[in-house]
Coordinates of C-alpha atoms and ligand atoms in Angstrom, one line a residue:
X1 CA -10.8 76.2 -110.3
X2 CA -7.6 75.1 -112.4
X3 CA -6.9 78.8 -113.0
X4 CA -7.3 79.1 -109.1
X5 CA -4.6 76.8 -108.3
X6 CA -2.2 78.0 -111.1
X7 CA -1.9 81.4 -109.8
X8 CA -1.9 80.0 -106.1
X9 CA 1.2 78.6 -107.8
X10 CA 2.8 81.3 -109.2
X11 CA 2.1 82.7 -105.8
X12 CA 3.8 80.8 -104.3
X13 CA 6.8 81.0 -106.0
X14 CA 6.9 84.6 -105.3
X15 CA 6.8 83.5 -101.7
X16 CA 9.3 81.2 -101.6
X17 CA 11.5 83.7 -102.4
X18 CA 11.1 85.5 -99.6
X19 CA 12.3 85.0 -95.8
X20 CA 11.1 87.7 -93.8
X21 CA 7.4 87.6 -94.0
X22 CA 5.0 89.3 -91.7
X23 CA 1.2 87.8 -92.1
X24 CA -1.4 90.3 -91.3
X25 CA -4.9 88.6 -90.5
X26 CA -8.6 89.9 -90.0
X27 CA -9.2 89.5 -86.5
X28 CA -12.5 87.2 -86.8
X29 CA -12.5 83.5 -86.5
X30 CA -11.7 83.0 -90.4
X31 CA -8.5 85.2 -90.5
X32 CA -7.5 84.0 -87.3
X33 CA -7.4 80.4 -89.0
X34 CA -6.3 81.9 -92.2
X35 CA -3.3 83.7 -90.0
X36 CA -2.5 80.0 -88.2
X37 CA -2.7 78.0 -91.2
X38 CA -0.2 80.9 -93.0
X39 CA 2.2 81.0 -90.3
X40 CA 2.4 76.9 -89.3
X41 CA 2.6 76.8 -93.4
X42 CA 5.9 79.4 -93.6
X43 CA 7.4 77.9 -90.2
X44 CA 7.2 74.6 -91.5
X45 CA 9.7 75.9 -94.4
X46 CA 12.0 77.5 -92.3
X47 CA 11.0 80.9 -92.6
X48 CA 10.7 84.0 -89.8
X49 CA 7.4 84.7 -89.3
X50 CA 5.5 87.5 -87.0
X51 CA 1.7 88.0 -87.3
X52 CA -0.9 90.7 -86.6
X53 CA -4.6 90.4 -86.8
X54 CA -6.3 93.6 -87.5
X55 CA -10.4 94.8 -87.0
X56 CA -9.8 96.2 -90.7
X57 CA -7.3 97.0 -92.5
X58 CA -8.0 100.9 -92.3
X59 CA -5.6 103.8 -94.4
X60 CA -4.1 104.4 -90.5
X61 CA -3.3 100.7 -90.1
X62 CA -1.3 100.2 -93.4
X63 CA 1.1 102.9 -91.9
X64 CA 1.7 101.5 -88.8
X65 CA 2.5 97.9 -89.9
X66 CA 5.3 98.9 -92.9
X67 CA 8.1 98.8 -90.6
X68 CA 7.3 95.1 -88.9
X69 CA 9.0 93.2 -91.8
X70 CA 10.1 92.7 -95.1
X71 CA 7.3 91.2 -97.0
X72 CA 3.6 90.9 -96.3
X73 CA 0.9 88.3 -96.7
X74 CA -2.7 90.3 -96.4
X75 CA -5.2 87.3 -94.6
X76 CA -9.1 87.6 -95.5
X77 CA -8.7 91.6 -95.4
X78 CA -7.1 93.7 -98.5
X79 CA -8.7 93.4 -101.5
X80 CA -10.9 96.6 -100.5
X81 CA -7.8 98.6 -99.9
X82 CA -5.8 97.4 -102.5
X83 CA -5.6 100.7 -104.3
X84 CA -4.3 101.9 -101.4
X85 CA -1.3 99.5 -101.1
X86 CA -0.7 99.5 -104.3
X87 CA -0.7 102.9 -104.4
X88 CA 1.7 103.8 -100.9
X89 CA 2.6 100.1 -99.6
X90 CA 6.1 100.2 -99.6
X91 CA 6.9 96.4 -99.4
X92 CA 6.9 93.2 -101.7
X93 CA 3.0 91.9 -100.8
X94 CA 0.2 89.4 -101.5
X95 CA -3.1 89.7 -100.9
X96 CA -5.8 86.3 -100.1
X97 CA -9.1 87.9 -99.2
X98 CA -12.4 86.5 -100.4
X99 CA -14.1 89.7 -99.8
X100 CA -16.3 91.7 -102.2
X101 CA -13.6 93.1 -105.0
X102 CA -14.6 97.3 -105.3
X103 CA -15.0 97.4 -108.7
X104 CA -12.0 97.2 -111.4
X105 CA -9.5 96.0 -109.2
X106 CA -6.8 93.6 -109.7
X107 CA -3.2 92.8 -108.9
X108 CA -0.8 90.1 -110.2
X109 CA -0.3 88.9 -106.4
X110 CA -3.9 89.0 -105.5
X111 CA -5.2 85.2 -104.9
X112 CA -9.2 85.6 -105.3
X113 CA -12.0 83.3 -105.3
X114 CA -13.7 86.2 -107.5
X115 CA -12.7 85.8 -110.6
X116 CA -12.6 81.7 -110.6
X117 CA -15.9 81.8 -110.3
X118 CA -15.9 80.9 -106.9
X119 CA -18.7 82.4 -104.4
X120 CA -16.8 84.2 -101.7
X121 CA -19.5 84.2 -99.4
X122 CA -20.6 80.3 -99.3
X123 CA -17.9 78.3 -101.6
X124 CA -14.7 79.7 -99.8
X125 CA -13.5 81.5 -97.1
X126 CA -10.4 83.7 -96.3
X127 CA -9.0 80.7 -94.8
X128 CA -10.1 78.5 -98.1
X129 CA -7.6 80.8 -99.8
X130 CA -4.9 80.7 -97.5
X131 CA -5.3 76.8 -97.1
X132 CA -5.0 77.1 -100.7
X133 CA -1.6 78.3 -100.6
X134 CA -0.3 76.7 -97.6
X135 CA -1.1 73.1 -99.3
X136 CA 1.1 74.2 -102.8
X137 CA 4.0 75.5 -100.3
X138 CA 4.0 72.4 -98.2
X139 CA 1.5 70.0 -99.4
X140 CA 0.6 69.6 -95.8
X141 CA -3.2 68.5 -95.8
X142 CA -3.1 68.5 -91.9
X143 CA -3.7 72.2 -92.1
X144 CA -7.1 71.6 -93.5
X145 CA -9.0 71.3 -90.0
X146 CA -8.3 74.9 -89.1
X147 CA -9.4 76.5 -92.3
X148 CA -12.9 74.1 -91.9
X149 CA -13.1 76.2 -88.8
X150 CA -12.6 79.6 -90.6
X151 CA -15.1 78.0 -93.1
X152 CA -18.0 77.3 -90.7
X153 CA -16.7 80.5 -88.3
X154 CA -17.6 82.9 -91.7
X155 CA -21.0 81.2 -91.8
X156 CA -20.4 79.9 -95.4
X157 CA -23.0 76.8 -94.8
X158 CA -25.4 76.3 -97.3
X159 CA -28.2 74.7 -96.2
X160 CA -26.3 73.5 -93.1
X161 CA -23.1 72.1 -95.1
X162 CA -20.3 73.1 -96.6
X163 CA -20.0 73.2 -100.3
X164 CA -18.1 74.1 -103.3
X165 CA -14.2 74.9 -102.3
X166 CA -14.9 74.3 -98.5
X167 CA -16.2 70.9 -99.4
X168 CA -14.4 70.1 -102.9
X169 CA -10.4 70.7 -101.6
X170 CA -11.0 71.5 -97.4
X171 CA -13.2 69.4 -96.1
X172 CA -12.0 66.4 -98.2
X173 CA -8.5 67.2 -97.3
X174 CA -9.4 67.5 -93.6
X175 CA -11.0 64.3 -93.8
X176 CA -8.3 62.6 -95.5
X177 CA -6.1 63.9 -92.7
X178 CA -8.2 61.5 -90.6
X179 CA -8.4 64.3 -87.9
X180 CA -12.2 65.2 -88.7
X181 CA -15.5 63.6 -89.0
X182 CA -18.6 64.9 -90.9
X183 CA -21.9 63.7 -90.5
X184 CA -25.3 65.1 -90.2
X185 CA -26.9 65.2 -87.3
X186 CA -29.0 67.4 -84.9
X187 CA -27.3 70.8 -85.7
X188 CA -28.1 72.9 -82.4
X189 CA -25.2 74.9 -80.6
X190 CA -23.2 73.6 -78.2
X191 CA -23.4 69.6 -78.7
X192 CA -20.4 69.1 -77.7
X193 CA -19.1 71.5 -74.7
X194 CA -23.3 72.1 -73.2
X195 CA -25.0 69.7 -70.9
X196 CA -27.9 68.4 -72.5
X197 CA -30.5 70.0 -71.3
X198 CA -29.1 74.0 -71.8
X199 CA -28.6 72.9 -75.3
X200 CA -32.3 73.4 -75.5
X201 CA -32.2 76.0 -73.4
X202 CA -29.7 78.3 -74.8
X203 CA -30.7 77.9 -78.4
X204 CA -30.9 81.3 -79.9
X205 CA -30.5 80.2 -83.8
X206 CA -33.2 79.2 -84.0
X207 CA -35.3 80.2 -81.0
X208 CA -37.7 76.7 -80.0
X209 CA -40.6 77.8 -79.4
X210 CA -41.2 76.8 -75.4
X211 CA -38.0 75.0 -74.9
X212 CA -35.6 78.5 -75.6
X213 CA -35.3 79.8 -71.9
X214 CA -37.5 76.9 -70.8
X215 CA -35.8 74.3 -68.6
X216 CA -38.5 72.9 -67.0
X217 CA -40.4 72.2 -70.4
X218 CA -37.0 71.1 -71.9
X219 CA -36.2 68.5 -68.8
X220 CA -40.0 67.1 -69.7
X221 CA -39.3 66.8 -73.1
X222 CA -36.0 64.8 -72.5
X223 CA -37.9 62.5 -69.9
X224 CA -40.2 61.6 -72.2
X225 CA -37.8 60.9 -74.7
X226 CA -36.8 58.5 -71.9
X227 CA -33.2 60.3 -71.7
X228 CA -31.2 60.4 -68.6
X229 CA -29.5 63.7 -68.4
X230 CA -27.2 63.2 -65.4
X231 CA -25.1 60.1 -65.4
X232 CA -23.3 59.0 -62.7
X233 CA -23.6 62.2 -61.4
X234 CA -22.6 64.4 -64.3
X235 CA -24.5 66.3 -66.7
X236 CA -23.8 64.4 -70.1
X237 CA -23.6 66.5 -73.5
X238 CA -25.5 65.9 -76.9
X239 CA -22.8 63.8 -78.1
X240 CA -22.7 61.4 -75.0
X241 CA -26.0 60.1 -76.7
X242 CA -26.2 57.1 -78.7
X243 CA -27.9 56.4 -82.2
X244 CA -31.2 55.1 -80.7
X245 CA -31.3 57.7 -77.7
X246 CA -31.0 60.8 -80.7
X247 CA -33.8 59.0 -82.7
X248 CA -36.1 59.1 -80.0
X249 CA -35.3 62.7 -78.8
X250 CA -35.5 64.3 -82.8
X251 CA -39.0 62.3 -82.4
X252 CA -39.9 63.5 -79.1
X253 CA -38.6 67.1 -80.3
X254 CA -40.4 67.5 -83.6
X255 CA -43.5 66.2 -82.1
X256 CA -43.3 69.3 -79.8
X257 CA -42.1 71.6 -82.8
X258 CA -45.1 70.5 -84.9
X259 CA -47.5 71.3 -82.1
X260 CA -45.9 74.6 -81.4
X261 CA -46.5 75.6 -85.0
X262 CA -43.3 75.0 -87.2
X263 CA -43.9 73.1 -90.5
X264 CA -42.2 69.8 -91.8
X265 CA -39.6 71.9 -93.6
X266 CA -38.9 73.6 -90.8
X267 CA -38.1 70.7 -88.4
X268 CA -36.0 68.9 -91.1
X269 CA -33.9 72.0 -91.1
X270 CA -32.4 71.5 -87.3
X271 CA -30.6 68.8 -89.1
X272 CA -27.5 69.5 -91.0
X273 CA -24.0 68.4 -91.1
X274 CA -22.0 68.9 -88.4
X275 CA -18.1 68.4 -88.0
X276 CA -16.0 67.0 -85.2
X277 CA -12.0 67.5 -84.8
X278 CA -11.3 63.3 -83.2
X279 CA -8.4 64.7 -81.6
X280 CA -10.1 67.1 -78.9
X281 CA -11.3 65.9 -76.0
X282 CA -15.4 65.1 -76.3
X283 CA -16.5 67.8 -74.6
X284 CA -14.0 70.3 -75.3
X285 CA -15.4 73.8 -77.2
X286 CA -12.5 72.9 -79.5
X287 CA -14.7 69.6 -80.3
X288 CA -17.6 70.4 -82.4
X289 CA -16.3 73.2 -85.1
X290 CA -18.9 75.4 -84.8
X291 CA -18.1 75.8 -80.7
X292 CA -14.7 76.5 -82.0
X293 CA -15.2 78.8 -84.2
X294 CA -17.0 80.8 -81.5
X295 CA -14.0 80.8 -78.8
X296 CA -11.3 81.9 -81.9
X297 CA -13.9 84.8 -82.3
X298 CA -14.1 86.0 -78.9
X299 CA -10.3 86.0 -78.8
X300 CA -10.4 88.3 -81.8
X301 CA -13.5 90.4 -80.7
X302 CA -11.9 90.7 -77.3
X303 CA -8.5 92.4 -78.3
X304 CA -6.3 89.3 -78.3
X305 CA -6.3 87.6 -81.7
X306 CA -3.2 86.0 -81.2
X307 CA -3.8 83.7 -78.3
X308 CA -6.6 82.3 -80.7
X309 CA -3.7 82.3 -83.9
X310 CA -1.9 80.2 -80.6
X311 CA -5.2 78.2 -79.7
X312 CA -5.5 77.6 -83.8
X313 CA -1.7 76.6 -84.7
X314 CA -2.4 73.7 -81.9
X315 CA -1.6 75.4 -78.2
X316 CA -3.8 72.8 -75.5
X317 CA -1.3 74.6 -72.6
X318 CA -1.2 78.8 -71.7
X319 CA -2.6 80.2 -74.7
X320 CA -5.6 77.8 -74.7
X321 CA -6.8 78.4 -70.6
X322 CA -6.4 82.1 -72.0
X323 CA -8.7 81.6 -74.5
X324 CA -11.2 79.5 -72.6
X325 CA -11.3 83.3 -69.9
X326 CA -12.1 85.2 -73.2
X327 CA -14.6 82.9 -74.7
X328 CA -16.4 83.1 -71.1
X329 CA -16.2 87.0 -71.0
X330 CA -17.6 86.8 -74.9
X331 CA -20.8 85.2 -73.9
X332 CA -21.3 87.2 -71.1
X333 CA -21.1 90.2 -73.6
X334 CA -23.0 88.9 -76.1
X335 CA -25.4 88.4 -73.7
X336 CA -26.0 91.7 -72.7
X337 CA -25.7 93.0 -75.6
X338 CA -28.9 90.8 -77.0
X339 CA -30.9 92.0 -74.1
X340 CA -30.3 95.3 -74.2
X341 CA -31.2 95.5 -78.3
X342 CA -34.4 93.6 -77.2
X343 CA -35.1 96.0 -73.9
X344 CA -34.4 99.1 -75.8
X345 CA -32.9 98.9 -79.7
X346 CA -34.9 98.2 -82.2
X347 CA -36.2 100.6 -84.8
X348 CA -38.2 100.3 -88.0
X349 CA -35.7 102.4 -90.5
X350 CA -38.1 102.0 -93.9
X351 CA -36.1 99.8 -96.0
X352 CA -34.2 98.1 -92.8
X353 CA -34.4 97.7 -89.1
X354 CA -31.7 99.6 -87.0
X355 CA -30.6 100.3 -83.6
X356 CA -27.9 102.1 -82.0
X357 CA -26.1 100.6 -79.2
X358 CA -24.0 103.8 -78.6
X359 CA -21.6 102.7 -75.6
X360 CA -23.8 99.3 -74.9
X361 CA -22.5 97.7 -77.0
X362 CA -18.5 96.9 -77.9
X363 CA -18.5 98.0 -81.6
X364 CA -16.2 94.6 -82.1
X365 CA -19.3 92.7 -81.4
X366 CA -21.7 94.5 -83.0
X367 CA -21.9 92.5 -86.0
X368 CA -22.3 89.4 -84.4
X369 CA -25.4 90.9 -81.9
X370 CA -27.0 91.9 -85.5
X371 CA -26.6 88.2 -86.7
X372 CA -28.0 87.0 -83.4
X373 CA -31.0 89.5 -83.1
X374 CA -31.6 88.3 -86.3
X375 CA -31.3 84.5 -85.9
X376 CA -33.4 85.0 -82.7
X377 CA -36.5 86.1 -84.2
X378 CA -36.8 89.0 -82.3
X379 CA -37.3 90.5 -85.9
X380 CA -38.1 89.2 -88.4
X381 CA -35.8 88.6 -91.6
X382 CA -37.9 90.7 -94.3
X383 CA -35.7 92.8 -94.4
X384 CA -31.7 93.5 -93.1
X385 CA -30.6 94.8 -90.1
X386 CA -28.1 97.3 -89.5
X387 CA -26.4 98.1 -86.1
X388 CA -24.5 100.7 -84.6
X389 CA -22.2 101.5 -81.8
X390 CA -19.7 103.9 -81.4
X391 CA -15.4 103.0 -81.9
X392 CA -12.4 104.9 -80.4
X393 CA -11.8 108.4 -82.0
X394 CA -14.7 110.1 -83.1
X395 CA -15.6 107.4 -85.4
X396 CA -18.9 104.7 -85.5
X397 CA -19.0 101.2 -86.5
X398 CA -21.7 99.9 -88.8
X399 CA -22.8 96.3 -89.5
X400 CA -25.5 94.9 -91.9
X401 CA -27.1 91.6 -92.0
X402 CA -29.4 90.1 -94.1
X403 CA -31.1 86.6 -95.0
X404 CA -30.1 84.9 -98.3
X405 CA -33.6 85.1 -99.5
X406 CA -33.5 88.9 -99.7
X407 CA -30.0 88.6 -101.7
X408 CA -31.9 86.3 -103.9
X409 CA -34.5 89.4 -104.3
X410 CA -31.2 91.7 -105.0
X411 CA -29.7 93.2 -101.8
X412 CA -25.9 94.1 -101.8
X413 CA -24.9 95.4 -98.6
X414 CA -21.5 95.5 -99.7
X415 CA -22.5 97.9 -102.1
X416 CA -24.8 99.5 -100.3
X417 CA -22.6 100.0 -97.7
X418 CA -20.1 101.3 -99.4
X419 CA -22.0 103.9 -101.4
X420 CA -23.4 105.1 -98.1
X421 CA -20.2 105.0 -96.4
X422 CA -18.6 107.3 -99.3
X423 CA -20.9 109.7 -99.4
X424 CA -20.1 110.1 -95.5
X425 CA -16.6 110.0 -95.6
X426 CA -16.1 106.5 -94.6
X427 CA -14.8 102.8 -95.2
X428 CA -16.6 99.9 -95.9
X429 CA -16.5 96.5 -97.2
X430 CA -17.7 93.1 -97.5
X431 CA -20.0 90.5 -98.9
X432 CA -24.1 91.0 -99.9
X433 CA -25.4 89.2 -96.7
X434 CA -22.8 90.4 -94.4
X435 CA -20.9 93.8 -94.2
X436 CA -19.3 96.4 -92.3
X437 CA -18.3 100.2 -92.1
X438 CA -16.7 102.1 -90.1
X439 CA -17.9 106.3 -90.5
X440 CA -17.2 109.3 -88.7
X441 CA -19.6 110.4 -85.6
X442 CA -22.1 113.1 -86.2
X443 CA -22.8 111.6 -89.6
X444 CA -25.2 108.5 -89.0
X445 CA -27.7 110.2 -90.0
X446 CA -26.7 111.0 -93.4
X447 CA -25.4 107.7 -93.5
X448 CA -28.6 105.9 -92.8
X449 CA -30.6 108.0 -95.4
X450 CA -28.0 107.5 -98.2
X451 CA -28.3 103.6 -96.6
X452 CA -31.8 103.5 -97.1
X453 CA -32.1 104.8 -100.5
X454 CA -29.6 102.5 -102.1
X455 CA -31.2 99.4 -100.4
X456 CA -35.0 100.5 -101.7
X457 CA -33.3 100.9 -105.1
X458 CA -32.0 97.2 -105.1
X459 CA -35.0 95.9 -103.6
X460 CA -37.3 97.2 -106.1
Ligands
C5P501 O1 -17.6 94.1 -89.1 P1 -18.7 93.2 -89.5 O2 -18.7 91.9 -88.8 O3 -20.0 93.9 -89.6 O4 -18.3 92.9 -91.0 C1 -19.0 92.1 -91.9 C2 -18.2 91.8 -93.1 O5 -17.8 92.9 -93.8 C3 -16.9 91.0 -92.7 O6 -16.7 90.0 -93.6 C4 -15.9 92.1 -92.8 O7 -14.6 91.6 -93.0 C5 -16.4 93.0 -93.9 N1 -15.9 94.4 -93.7 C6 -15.1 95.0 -94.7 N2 -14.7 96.4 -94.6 C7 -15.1 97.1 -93.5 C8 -15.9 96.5 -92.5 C9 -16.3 95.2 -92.7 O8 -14.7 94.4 -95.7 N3 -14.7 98.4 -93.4
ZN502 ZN1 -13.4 85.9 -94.0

């Protein structure tokens, strides 16, 4: 980690040197943080800044941005095209990306958890590195909240916390900045921003057996728990509860959990740490980080990025009401995209499941529907799942998920998804739970058989 921080500093004495600096992000929840935390970081110094936040930074995109500045700072995306910027990039650049490094690639200016011997996947996020950075350029630790959101956004929680990096230099930062609170607690979604009861009911990771698109069941369970749900006539949240009210309702709740069929191990799993930014209002979706890291998301997925980058460098006003629209129009899509896999997706590919959402689905939220299917149960996690759904111009989106007990076993996605995307003519990139490709129409079947063979191979 010391090697980590000395070339963040010779990094950042590159950067000082520069004025004009254009940051371009990933468009997800961690490079919208990462973009934030990069931009408040080169404000604060008196620099001009502009931003983008890309799906990927494709051969087409690196392009189109040349002529937006002078220098560049590449946010969680890069490191898989760095041949190709080193190659035709025409401007002074860095690169922060945490992604899986294609192999033999390096680059004096390339700031990567990889070869610190850092985990990329669960010990820091893109906006880990950027925070990184920021903090030698400034030594502002107030920037550490947003990159705990990236953090939690990338789903780097191990065993519901955050560890090495995240917890080592972010979280302790962000709890030294006195403007967030860990603790662990009853881990469901939506603590902070749901009304009690469609807590339960809403839980998709996991599924509760009974209670999961049950509200009658769930309002039992809470009465006999002894929990008023409304209070003077408002629905409280989660968080509204006090220490002895959440003692009796884990009781009440694993009582029900052991009768439906879930072991010890299982139960003591709901419980993990969660984290709270103190200066949003209780029941805010900016309150609990996970809720947050959701509605910076569905700016991204949605085509607007930069009202999260907005929402993230600490807009309450225009940007944020803008983003509270997009967050409502992201669940609505998310929904229908989870029933529609479930009505009609699913197929058993051999080595993986697989469905193809064609037009059904948006292909910027295709990833995130795999995760959920997933999460859901509505297969199981033996073995990973890999979506489709068709992008703009004659091209297909791809995104694989797996659990971290097949990585154990040796899955790669990464790898396997860029050895399948090659042989099609394609791009891909990413980590070995978690990746992505993008491959030209007419060719998913040649993609899914080259697909199918490399994962067997690493499986066996
Ligand atoms: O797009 P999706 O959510 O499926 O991507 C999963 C992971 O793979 C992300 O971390 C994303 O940045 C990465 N990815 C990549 N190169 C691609 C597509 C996805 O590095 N062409
Ligand atoms: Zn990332």
């Amino acid at each position: 980690m010391d090697g980590f921080l000395e070339l963040a500093k010779r990094i950042a004495n590159v950067v000082r040197g520069w004025d004009d600096v254009v940051v371009v992000g990933h468009y997800d929840a961690d490079g919208i943080t990462s973009t934030a935390i990069l931009v408040s970081a080169l404000e604060q110094m008196g620099k001009e800044v502009r931003f983008i936040n890309l799906k990927q930074l494709y051969t087409d995109d690196i392009e189109r941005i040349q002529d937006m500045g002078e220098h560049f700072i590449f946010a969680d995306l890069g490191v898989g095209q760095l041949p190709t910027l080193r190659r035709s990039f025409g401007k002074p650049f860095v690169v922060l990306d945490h992604h899986q490094i294609p192999k033999g690639e390096d680059y004096p200016l390339l700031l990567h958890p990889h070869f610190f011997g850092l985990d990329g996947a669960h010990e820091i996020s893109g906006a880990g590195v950027a925070y990184a950075l920021a903090r030698v350029l400034t030594g502002d630790i107030s920037l550490a909240p947003v990159a705990v959101v990236g953090a939690v956004g990338d789903v780097q929680l191990v065993r519901g916390a955050l560890t090495g990096y995240n917890r080592d230099v972010v979280l302790r930062d962000a709890i030294a900045s006195g403007k967030v609170f860990a603790y662990r607690d009853l881990a469901l979604y939506g603590r902070a921003s749901r009304p009690l009861p469609y807590m339960f009911v809403y839980s998709s990771d996991p599924v509760l057996p009974g209670l999961t698109a049950n509200e009658d069941a769930v309002f039992d369970l809470l009465r006999r728990a002894g929990i008023e749900y409304v209070r003077e006539g408002v629905w409280i949240s989660y968080v509204d509860l006090n220490e002895e009210e959440k003692r009796h309702l884990f009781t009440e709740l694993a009582l029900y959990l052991s009768r439906a069929g879930w072991s010890e191990e299982k139960i003591a799993k709901l419980i993990g740490e969660v984290y709270e930014l103190t200066d949003e209002d209780l029941h805010s979706p900016l309150r609990d980080v996970r809720e947050y890291a959701t509605l910076l998301n569905a700016c991204g997925r949605h085509g607007r990025p930069e009202v999260g980058v907005h929402v993230a460098m600490g807009d309450r006003d225009r940007w944020y009401s803008e983003a509270l629209k997009l967050l409502h129009e992201h669940r609505e899509a998310l929904r229908r995209g989870i029933e529609w896999v479930e009505k009609y997706g699913i197929e058993d590919y051999g080595n993986f499941y697989f469905f193809h959402a064609r037009s059904f689905i948006p292909a910027s939220l295709v990833g995130i529907v795999a995760g959920m299917v997933y999460g859901s149960g509505i297969v199981p996690p033996d073995r990973p799942i890999v979506g489709m759904a068709y992008e703009e111009e004659g091209f297909v989106k791809v995104s694989a998920r797996a659990s971290s007990s097949l990585v154990r076993k040796g899955l790669d996605l990464a790898e396997a998804m860029r050895r399948a995307a090659a042989h099609v003519g394609g791009e891909a990139g990413g980590h070995r739970p978690a990746a992505g490709a993008r491959i030209p129409r007419g060719a998913e079947e040649e993609f899914l058989r080259e697909l199918d063979e490399v994962i067997g191979e690493q499986l066996t």
